[in-house]
XYZ file of C-alpha atoms in Angstrom:
199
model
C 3.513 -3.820 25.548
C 4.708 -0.094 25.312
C 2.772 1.466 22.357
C 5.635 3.793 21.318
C 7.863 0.312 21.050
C 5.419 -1.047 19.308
C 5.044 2.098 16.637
C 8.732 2.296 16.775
C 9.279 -1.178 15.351
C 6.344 -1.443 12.851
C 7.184 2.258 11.601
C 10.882 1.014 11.027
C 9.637 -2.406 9.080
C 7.141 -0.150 6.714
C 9.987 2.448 6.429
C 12.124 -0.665 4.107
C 12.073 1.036 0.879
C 11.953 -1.396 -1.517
C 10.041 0.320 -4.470
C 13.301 1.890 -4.056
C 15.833 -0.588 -3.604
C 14.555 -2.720 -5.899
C 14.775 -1.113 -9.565
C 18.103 0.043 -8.580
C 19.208 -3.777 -9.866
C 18.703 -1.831 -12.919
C 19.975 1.139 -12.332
C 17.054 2.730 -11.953
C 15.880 5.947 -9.853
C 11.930 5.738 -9.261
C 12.265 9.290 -7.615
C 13.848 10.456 -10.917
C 11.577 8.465 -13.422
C 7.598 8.547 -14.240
C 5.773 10.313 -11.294
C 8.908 10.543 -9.242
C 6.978 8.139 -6.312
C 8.576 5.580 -4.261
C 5.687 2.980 -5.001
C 5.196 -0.565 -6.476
C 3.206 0.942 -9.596
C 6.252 3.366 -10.620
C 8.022 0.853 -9.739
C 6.068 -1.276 -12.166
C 6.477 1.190 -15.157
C 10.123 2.099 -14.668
C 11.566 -1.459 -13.857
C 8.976 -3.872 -15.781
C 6.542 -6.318 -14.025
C 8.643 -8.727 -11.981
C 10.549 -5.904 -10.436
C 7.286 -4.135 -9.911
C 4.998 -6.820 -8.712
C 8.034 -8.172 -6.480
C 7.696 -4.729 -4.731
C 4.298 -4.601 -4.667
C 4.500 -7.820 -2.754
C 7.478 -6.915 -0.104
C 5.460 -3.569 0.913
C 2.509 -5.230 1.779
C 4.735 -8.035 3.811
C 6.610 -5.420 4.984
C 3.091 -4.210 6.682
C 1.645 -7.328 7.262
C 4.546 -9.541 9.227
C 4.464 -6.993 11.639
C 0.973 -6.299 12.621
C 0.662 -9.901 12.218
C 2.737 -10.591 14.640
C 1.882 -8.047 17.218
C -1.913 -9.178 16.984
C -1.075 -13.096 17.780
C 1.070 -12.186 20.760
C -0.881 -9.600 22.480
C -4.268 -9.849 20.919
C -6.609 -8.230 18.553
C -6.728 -5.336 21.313
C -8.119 -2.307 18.982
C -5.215 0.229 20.398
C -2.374 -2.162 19.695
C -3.393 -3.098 16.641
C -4.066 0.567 15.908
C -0.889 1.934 16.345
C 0.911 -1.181 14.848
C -1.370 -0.715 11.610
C -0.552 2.956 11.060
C 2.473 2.774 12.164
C 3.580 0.615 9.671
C 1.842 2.733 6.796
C 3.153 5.951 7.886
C 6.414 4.348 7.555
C 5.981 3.412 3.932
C 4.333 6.659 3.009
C 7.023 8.836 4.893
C 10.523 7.030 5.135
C 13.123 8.007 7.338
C 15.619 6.540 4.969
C 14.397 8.465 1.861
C 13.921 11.985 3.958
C 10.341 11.217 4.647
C 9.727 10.936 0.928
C 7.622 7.655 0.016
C 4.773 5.684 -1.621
C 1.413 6.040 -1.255
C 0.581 3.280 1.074
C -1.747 1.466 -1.132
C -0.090 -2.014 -0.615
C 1.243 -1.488 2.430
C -2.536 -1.271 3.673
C -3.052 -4.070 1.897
C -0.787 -5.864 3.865
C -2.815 -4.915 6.704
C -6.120 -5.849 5.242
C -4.668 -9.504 4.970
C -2.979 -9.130 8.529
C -6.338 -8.191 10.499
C -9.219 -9.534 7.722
C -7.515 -12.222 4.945
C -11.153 -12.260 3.580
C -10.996 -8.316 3.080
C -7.183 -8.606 1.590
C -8.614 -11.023 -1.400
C -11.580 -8.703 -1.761
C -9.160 -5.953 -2.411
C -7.034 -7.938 -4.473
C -9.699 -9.142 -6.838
C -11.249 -5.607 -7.067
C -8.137 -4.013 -7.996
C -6.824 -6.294 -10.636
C -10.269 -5.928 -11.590
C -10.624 -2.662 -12.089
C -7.170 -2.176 -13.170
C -7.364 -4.265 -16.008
C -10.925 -2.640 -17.293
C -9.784 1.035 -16.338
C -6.247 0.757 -16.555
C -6.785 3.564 -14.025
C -4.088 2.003 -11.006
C -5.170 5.302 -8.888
C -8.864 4.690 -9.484
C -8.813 0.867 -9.063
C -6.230 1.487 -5.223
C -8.595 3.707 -4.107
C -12.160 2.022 -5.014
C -10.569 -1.183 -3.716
C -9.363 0.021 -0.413
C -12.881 1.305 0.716
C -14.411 -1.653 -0.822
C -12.363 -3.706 1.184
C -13.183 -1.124 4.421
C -16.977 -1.799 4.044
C -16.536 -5.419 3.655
C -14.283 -5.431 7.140
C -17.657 -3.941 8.631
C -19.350 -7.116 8.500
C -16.822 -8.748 10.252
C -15.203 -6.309 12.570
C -16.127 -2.926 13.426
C -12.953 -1.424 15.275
C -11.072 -3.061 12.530
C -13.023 -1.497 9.880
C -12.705 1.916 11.098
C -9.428 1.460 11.210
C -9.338 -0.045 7.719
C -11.361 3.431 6.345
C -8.691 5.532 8.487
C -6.095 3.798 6.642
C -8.135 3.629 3.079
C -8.785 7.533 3.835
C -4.694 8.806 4.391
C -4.188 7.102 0.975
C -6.895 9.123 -0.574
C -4.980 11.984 0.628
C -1.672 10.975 -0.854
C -3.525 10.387 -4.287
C -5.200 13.776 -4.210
C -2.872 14.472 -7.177
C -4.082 11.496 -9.059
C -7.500 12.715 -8.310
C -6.953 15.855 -9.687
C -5.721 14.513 -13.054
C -8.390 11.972 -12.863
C -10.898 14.599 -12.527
C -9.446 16.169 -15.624
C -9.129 13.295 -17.870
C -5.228 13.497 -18.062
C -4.484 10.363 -15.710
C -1.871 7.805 -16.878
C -3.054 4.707 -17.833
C -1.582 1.312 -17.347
C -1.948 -1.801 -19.509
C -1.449 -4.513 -16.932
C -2.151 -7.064 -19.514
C 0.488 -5.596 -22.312
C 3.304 -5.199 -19.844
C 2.946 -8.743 -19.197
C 2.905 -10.040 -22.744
C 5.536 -7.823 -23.298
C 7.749 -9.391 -20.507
């Protein structure tokens, strides 16, 4: 199949805003509120947990039905599934319906994780809420978790893998201002446990 097709459609799928759409039930602006970024965990803070977890959910499907779907029909071939994969992630990290302005692609890789490796999806998954709940660092627990997840995709498959670090690396990038204020002991934290006995 044509690989631009193929980008086109998975790009368009990742590109579904719903960190955005969303908390607007409640009137809500995640672009105006907490770090101002179209992703589940402002989502989370601004909206409350089912909002937030709800949209943590639909941006990895939003990654995953896709990629998914492209790998059963025409294979695990490494280019297809390349460009599907980043495709999809680019088009949750850079929306064409929010101007190009979106998340940080954190489950929206993990949607691919479960897509292309389920084993390295639950490794993810148990290392973040993990390390979310001990750190209550979300930035610190995304990005440990995505290159633990990376490393465990090596044992399975290596094309996959890199493409899993590629991935892991561009949402790095995005979080180099979380880094920053990581590095400087100003990072927000997040109670995961509290917001739930809250709810």
């Amino acid at each position: 199949m044509n690989y631009v097709l193929v980008g086109l459609i998975c790009y368009l799928c990742g590109a579904v805003p719903f960190s955005y759409l969303l908390p607007k039930l409640k009137k809500i602006d995640v672009r105006k509120v907490g770090s101002g970024n179209v992703g589940g965990t402002n989502a989370l803070r601004a909206a409350g947990p089912v909002i937030g977890f709800t949209c943590m959910v639909l941006d990895a499907l939003k990654t995953f039905i896709p990629v998914l779907v492209f790998a059963q029909l025409y294979g695990y071939e490494k280019n297809l599934v390349g460009v599907a994969a980043i495709a999809a992630v680019l088009g949750h990290d850079f929306p064409i319906f929010l101007k190009f302005k979106g998340g940080k692609g954190v489950a929206s890789t993990c949607g691919v994780f479960f897509a292309l490796c389920p084993v390295c999806g639950f490794v993810f998954l148990g290392s973040w809420l993990s390390l979310t709940i001990l750190t209550k660092y979300v930035s610190l627990a995304s990005i440990s978790s995505l290159f633990l997840a990376s490393i465990v995709a090596l044992f399975f498959n290596r094309d996959i893998a890199v493409l899993f670090f590629l991935l892991s690396a561009l949402s790095t990038f995005r979080h180099s201002d979380n880094i920053e204020r990581l590095l400087k002991g100003t990072e927000r934290k997040t109670d995961l446990i509290g917001m739930v006995k809250k709810r």
